[in-house]
XYZ file of N, CA and C in Angstrom:
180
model
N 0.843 -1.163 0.000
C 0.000 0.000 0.000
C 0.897 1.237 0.000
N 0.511 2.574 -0.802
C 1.435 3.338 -1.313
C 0.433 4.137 -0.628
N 1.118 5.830 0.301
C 0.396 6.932 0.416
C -0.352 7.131 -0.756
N -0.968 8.234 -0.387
C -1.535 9.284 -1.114
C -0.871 10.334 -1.869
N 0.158 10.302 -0.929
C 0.995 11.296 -1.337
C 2.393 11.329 -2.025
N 2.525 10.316 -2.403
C 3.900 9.558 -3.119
C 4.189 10.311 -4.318
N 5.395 11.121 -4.822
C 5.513 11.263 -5.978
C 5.788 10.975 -7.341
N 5.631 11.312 -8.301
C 5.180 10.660 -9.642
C 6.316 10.082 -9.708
N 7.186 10.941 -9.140
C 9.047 9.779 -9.761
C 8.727 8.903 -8.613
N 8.372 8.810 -7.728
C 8.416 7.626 -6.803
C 7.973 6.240 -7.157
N 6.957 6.762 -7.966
C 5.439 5.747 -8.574
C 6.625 5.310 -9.257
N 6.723 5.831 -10.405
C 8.201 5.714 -11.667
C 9.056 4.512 -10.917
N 10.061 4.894 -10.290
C 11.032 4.046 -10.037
C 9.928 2.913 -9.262
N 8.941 2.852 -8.803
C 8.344 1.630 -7.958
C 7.862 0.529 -9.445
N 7.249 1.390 -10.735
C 6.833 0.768 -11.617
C 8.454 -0.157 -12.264
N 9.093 0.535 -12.505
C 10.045 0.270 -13.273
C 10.931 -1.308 -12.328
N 10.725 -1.070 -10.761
C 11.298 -1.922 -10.026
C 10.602 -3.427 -10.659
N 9.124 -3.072 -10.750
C 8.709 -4.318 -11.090
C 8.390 -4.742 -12.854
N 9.240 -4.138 -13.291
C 9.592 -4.505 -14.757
C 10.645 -5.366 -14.503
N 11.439 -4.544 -13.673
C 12.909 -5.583 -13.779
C 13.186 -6.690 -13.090
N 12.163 -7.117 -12.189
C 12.169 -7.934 -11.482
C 11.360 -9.224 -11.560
N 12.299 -10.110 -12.127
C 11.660 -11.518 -13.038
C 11.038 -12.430 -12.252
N 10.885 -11.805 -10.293
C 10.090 -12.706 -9.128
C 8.368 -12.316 -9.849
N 8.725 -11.240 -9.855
C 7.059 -10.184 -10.125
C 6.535 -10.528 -11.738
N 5.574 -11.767 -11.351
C 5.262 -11.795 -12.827
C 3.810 -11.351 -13.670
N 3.219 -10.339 -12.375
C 2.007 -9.473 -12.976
C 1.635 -8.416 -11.980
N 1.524 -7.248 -12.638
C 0.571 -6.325 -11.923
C -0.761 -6.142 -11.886
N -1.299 -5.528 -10.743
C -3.026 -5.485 -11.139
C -2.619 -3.931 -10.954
N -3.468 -2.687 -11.764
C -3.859 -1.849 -11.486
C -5.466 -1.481 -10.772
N -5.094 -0.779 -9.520
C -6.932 -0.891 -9.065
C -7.302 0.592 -8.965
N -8.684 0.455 -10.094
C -8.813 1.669 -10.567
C -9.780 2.357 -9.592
N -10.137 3.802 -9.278
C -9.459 4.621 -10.678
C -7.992 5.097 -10.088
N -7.154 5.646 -11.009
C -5.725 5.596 -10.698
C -6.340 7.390 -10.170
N -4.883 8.001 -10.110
C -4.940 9.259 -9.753
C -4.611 9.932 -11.219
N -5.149 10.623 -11.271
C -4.516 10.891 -12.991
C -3.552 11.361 -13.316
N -2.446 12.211 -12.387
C -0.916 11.986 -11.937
C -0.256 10.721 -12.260
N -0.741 9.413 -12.125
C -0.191 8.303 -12.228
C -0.036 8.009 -13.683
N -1.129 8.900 -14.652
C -1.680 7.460 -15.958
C -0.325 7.940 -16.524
N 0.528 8.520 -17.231
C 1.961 7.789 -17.410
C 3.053 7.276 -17.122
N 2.956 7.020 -16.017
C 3.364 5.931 -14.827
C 2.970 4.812 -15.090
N 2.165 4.622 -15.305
C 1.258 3.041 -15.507
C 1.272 2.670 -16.987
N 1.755 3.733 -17.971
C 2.800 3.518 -19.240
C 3.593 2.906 -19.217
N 4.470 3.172 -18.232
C 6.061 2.192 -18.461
C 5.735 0.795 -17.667
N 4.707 0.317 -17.467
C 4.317 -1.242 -16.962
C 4.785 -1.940 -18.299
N 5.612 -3.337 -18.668
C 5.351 -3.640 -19.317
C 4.484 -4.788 -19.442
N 4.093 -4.873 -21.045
C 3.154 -4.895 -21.311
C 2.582 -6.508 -20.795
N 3.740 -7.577 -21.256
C 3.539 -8.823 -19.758
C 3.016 -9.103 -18.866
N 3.444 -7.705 -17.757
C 3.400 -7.815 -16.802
C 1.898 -6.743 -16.403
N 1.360 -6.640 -17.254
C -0.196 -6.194 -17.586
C -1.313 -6.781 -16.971
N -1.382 -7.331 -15.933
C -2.237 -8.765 -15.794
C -3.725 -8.399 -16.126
N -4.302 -7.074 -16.033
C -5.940 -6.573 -16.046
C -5.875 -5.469 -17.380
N -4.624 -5.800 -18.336
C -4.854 -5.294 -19.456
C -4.961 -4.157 -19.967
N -4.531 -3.416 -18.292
C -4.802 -1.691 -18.370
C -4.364 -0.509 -19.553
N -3.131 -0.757 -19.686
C -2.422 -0.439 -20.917
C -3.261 -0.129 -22.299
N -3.615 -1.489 -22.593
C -4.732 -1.647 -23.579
C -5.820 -0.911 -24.073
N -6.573 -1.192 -22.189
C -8.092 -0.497 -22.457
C -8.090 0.595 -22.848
N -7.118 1.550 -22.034
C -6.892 3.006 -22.146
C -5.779 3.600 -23.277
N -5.336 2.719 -24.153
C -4.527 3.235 -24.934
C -3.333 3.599 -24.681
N -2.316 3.247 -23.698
C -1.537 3.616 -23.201
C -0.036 3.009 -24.212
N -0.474 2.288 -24.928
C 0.767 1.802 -25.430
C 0.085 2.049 -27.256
């Protein structure tokens, strides 16, 4: 569980941690995001997509 108040590079390097990390083999995004976040939730890749978020919203 992440504050409220976390910043966008924070989100960033937390997303990117779990790109690179071959234990973590899906994310869920639980919506609605903050809308600060939605290119943050860009650099998910796309794999590791598990609820397809990317997709729905056009992000990739």
């Amino acid at each position: 569980m992440l504050s409220p108040n976390i910043a966008v590079e924070q989100f960033d390097g937390i997303v990117q941690s779990i790109n690179e990390n071959t234990q973590v083999t899906a994310a869920i995004v639980q919506y609605p995001i903050p809308a600060k976040f939605t290119s943050s939730i860009g650099l998910l890749e796309p794999q590791k997509d598990i609820d397809i978020y990317l997709h729905h919203y056009n992000l990739r």
